[in-house]
């Protein structure tokens, strides 16, 4: 689709829409303990309904259960009770710990994690939040398309889910400008530009 756009670029509204769809897809993969590692326009398909679908999971890394977390975190406040008694047979909001509907969740997904473990406080008192990212997942693999590689992959430091957020930035840049930001005259120059 990008190849058919004027100058291989999308307008800003289309970029915002497709980028937001990719963010949702990446957050879902991270919640499932998967680091995608191959985000690029060729791997993002547009369905007939206009929404996106990620493809080509060859380079993806599935984290084991010990390094992946998807948990409901809430503060210690008592449940909120209904101010009126109009519906006495209905449970009050947030009364159940299994409340898993969008109206009662505040997503809190962090892209970068420090080495020390800590929990984020919920943004809204009484509202549960979901923390869903592969916290300690690290890979030493050198995988991906050169123009989209994150600096930690190029330098061989090991990488985690942050590489997906790096490639999202490259993806957005390419949709806006029709080229990737670090492309050099060959792969060696491209990699040098990334770590410079």
C-alpha angles and dihedrals in degrees: 000000000000090000089060094052121098106273087355090282136122126219117254095258092054091047091052091049097047093041091053090050091051090049090055091048093049092047089052092049091048090049087054090051096254125133105202099202097179108071111154134130093265089061096050113083124190113224124218089260091057097253123120132248125196117226139182107052094177093116096040120122119218110207118216118246093263093063100039124076133188108163140149111241122188137167122253096256116128117255118279112253127213112264093217133046094223093118107031094168095056119089115243117255114278091011092124122066088213093066101140107159126115094247092063102042132081109197114222108182119166123203097202128041129196120224092252115078120235138151123237118234116242113262094224122045112248095009117113119231132207120228109195122165136109095260104188101018111133131171130188093199121127098219137147142054111311097236091054101043118124118233092249090058093048093048092046094235093135123256144224137187093310088082088071091056091048091053090047087061091050090047092052092047091051093049090052100041106022094237136068116255100235102040112141132186089273139000093274092056091044091055091046090053091052095054096037 
